[in-house]
Every structure is written in C-alpha cells, then in structure tokens.
mmCIF file of C-alpha atoms in Angstrom:
data_model
loop_
_atom_site.group_PDB
_atom_site.id
_atom_site.type_symbol
_atom_site.label_atom_id
_atom_site.label_comp_id
_atom_site.label_asym_id
_atom_site.label_seq_id
_atom_site.Cartn_x
_atom_site.Cartn_y
_atom_site.Cartn_z
ATOM 1 C CA MET A 196 99.783 76.812 81.956
ATOM 2 C CA LYS A 197 101.798 79.175 84.238
ATOM 3 C CA ILE A 198 101.177 81.856 86.729
ATOM 4 C CA TYR A 199 101.320 85.321 85.040
ATOM 5 C CA VAL A 200 100.186 87.645 87.874
ATOM 6 C CA THR A 201 99.274 87.171 91.491
ATOM 7 C CA SER A 202 98.084 89.839 93.745
ATOM 8 C CA ILE A 203 98.501 91.156 97.302
ATOM 9 C CA PHE A 204 96.024 93.534 98.875
ATOM 10 C CA VAL A 205 97.744 96.538 100.038
ATOM 11 C CA ASP A 206 96.233 99.640 102.079
ATOM 12 C CA ASP A 207 98.151 102.314 99.959
ATOM 13 C CA GLN A 208 99.635 101.661 96.673
ATOM 14 C CA ASP A 209 102.245 104.503 96.944
ATOM 15 C CA LYS A 210 103.454 103.131 100.332
ATOM 16 C CA ALA A 211 103.414 99.574 98.994
ATOM 17 C CA GLN A 212 105.549 100.588 95.899
ATOM 18 C CA LYS A 213 108.008 102.223 98.161
ATOM 19 C CA PHE A 214 108.231 99.206 100.474
ATOM 20 C CA TYR A 215 108.347 96.434 97.962
ATOM 21 C CA CYS A 216 110.821 98.389 95.626
ATOM 22 C CA ASP A 217 112.917 100.325 98.093
ATOM 23 C CA LYS A 218 113.145 97.851 100.899
ATOM 24 C CA LEU A 219 112.619 94.380 99.409
ATOM 25 C CA GLY A 220 114.180 95.216 95.990
ATOM 26 C CA PHE A 221 111.553 94.325 93.600
ATOM 27 C CA GLU A 222 111.184 96.599 90.329
ATOM 28 C CA VAL A 223 108.061 98.181 88.762
ATOM 29 C CA LYS A 224 106.796 96.193 85.771
ATOM 30 C CA ASN A 225 103.559 98.173 85.114
ATOM 31 C CA ASP A 226 102.205 101.250 86.516
ATOM 32 C CA ILE A 227 99.008 102.094 84.714
ATOM 33 C CA PRO A 228 96.553 104.802 86.058
ATOM 34 C CA LEU A 229 92.962 103.224 86.538
ATOM 35 C CA GLY A 230 90.761 106.025 87.828
ATOM 36 C CA THR A 231 91.655 106.470 91.537
ATOM 37 C CA HIS A 232 93.982 103.438 91.565
ATOM 38 C CA ARG A 233 96.602 101.760 89.380
ATOM 39 C CA TRP A 234 97.536 98.653 87.704
ATOM 40 C CA LEU A 235 100.698 98.477 89.630
ATOM 41 C CA THR A 236 102.836 95.263 89.472
ATOM 42 C CA VAL A 237 106.300 94.547 90.649
ATOM 43 C CA VAL A 238 108.800 91.819 89.618
ATOM 44 C CA SER A 239 112.148 90.401 90.865
ATOM 45 C CA PRO A 240 115.024 91.957 89.015
ATOM 46 C CA ASP A 241 116.364 88.489 88.665
ATOM 47 C CA GLN A 242 113.235 87.470 86.676
ATOM 48 C CA PRO A 243 111.916 90.593 84.915
ATOM 49 C CA ASP A 244 109.719 88.513 82.640
ATOM 50 C CA GLY A 245 108.526 86.225 85.546
ATOM 51 C CA THR A 246 105.499 86.193 87.563
ATOM 52 C CA GLU A 247 104.281 89.832 88.465
ATOM 53 C CA LEU A 248 102.963 90.789 92.027
ATOM 54 C CA LEU A 249 100.011 93.064 91.693
ATOM 55 C CA LEU A 250 99.908 95.728 94.532
ATOM 56 C CA GLU A 251 96.099 95.661 94.599
ATOM 57 C CA PRO A 252 94.071 98.186 96.561
ATOM 58 C CA SER A 253 92.311 96.874 99.688
ATOM 59 C CA ASP A 254 88.920 98.526 98.766
ATOM 60 C CA HIS A 255 86.789 95.377 98.653
ATOM 61 C CA ARG A 256 84.531 95.031 101.803
ATOM 62 C CA ALA A 257 85.848 91.442 102.264
ATOM 63 C CA VAL A 258 89.458 92.345 102.284
ATOM 64 C CA GLY A 259 89.786 94.240 105.520
ATOM 65 C CA PRO A 260 88.415 91.389 107.767
ATOM 66 C CA TYR A 261 90.435 88.789 105.614
ATOM 67 C CA LYS A 262 93.631 90.646 106.104
ATOM 68 C CA GLN A 263 93.035 91.372 109.829
ATOM 69 C CA ALA A 264 92.314 87.651 110.484
ATOM 70 C CA LEU A 265 95.392 86.436 108.840
ATOM 71 C CA VAL A 266 97.643 88.972 110.734
ATOM 72 C CA GLU A 267 96.022 88.141 114.036
ATOM 73 C CA ASP A 268 96.753 84.531 113.371
ATOM 74 C CA GLY A 269 100.295 85.066 112.244
ATOM 75 C CA ILE A 270 99.663 83.872 108.789
ATOM 76 C CA ALA A 271 101.718 85.071 106.008
ATOM 77 C CA ALA A 272 99.842 86.354 102.867
ATOM 78 C CA HIS A 273 102.653 85.364 100.555
ATOM 79 C CA SER A 274 106.054 83.659 100.554
ATOM 80 C CA PHE A 275 109.167 84.873 98.677
ATOM 81 C CA GLN A 276 112.254 82.663 98.222
ATOM 82 C CA VAL A 277 115.865 84.002 99.109
ATOM 83 C CA GLU A 278 119.093 82.514 98.621
ATOM 84 C CA ASP A 279 120.520 83.382 102.225
ATOM 85 C CA LEU A 280 117.790 83.967 104.814
ATOM 86 C CA ASP A 281 120.069 85.216 107.578
ATOM 87 C CA ALA A 282 121.748 87.629 105.242
ATOM 88 C CA GLU A 283 118.480 88.965 104.018
ATOM 89 C CA VAL A 284 117.018 89.266 107.352
ATOM 90 C CA LYS A 285 120.034 91.295 108.567
ATOM 91 C CA ARG A 286 119.863 93.497 105.459
ATOM 92 C CA LEU A 287 116.159 94.151 105.939
ATOM 93 C CA THR A 288 116.354 94.648 109.628
ATOM 94 C CA ASP A 289 119.230 97.247 109.260
ATOM 95 C CA SER A 290 116.811 99.106 106.779
ATOM 96 C CA GLY A 291 114.109 99.247 109.355
ATOM 97 C CA VAL A 292 111.944 96.261 108.244
ATOM 98 C CA VAL A 293 110.143 94.691 111.148
ATOM 99 C CA PHE A 294 110.081 90.745 111.521
ATOM 100 C CA THR A 295 107.314 89.125 113.489
ATOM 101 C CA GLN A 296 109.069 85.834 113.306
ATOM 102 C CA ASP A 297 112.804 85.305 113.476
ATOM 103 C CA PRO A 298 114.346 82.726 111.235
ATOM 104 C CA ILE A 299 113.629 79.152 112.123
ATOM 105 C CA ASP A 300 114.045 75.724 110.548
ATOM 106 C CA ALA A 301 110.787 74.314 109.189
ATOM 107 C CA GLY A 302 111.383 71.061 107.508
ATOM 108 C CA PRO A 303 112.812 71.494 104.067
ATOM 109 C CA VAL A 304 112.985 75.307 104.461
ATOM 110 C CA ARG A 305 114.448 77.992 106.783
ATOM 111 C CA MET A 306 111.790 80.775 107.082
ATOM 112 C CA ALA A 307 111.062 84.178 108.797
ATOM 113 C CA VAL A 308 108.101 86.324 108.542
ATOM 114 C CA LEU A 309 108.056 90.336 108.190
ATOM 115 C CA ASP A 310 105.452 92.976 108.171
ATOM 116 C CA ASP A 311 105.114 94.698 104.874
ATOM 117 C CA THR A 312 103.626 98.014 106.530
ATOM 118 C CA CYS A 313 100.704 97.672 104.160
ATOM 119 C CA GLY A 314 98.539 95.154 106.160
ATOM 120 C CA ASN A 315 100.319 91.883 105.458
ATOM 121 C CA LEU A 316 102.780 89.352 106.781
ATOM 122 C CA ILE A 317 105.192 88.084 104.205
ATOM 123 C CA GLN A 318 107.101 84.966 104.627
ATOM 124 C CA LEU A 319 110.719 84.628 103.448
ATOM 125 C CA ILE A 320 112.061 81.045 102.742
ATOM 126 C CA GLN A 321 115.424 79.621 101.994
ATOM 127 C CA MET A 322 115.300 76.143 100.631
ATOM 128 C CA ALA A 323 117.401 73.548 102.529
ATOM 129 C CA PRO A 324 120.180 72.120 100.484
ATOM 130 C CA PRO A 325 119.330 68.625 99.183
ATOM 131 C CA ALA A 326 120.710 65.792 101.304
ATOM 132 C CA ARG A 327 123.735 64.276 99.759
ATOM 133 C CA PRO A 328 123.532 60.477 99.348
ATOM 134 C CA SER A 329 126.296 58.211 100.756
ATOM 135 C CA PRO A 330 128.787 57.082 98.261
ATOM 136 C CA ALA A 331 127.668 53.866 96.628
ATOM 137 C CA GLY A 332 128.442 50.776 98.844
ATOM 138 C CA THR A 333 129.247 52.879 101.906
ATOM 139 C CA PRO A 334 126.880 52.074 104.808
ATOM 140 C CA PRO A 335 125.562 55.151 106.613
ATOM 141 C CA ARG A 336 127.455 55.943 109.739
ATOM 142 C CA LEU A 337 125.476 55.572 112.973
ATOM 143 C CA PRO A 338 126.213 57.782 115.966
ATOM 144 C CA ARG A 339 128.275 56.446 118.800
ATOM 145 C CA GLU A 340 126.595 55.705 122.033
#
C-alpha cells in the first residue's frame, strides 16, 4: 500500500494553483471540472508519478474552524522536503513568500514554516545528514577541558 493522493484545504483553487505552481514549483497533474470546483492535483516535477496533492476547496463547515485553529496555534498543515532549506527560503522570500518561522534546527531536521496564502501553514524540512561513524578501532575524541 502507498499514498496516492493527499489533500490540503484551500480557500480558492485558482489562487492555490498559482501559489503552489508559480511560487513553490509544483506542476498540475489533474485539472478536472466538477461543478463549481475542480479535481485539481499538483505533483513535484522531480516525481511526476509520485503522490499527488489535491488542492481541495474549504467548503465543508468543519474546515474553517479546523484551519483557523491550526494557524492560530502555528501548526503546519503539511510538510514538504527540500534539499537545501536556506537556499529554498531565500528563493521563496525573494519571490514574496512569507515565512512565519525562520529556519531552525529541530533534531534530525532543519525546518521553516511558510504561509501558503490559502489559509494554511506549510512546513519545509531538510533532513540532517546522517552521522558518520568513527573509523573502526578509533575511539571517539572527547572535547578538551
């Protein structure tokens, strides 16, 4: 079993498409009219057959309070992985994206949080490089006092 589609609730699908494609760099995978809304999914250009992100309308009565509570508490709705967080934050900031959390180290990741302009906070993470083991037979160095 694998994740095929995951969704994020957006206030406006057109605005979300513009932000997620023009600013973040995703590509439209599906754009199918469904009455007043669309089945609108985006994917990473690096994984065009990977997991799709559905930009889902926020019409359900439970969505508004849910999104508002997450934003008020500073909780990101989703997390996207990047290779170089500092470079990505600079690129996005230069293009007008607003960050609510500057890059910080958080255990095995470095992270920052941005406002997607569609009612959500999105976390960007960079995985920390794995610790390199000491060569066999070499004791670890202790700091000098």
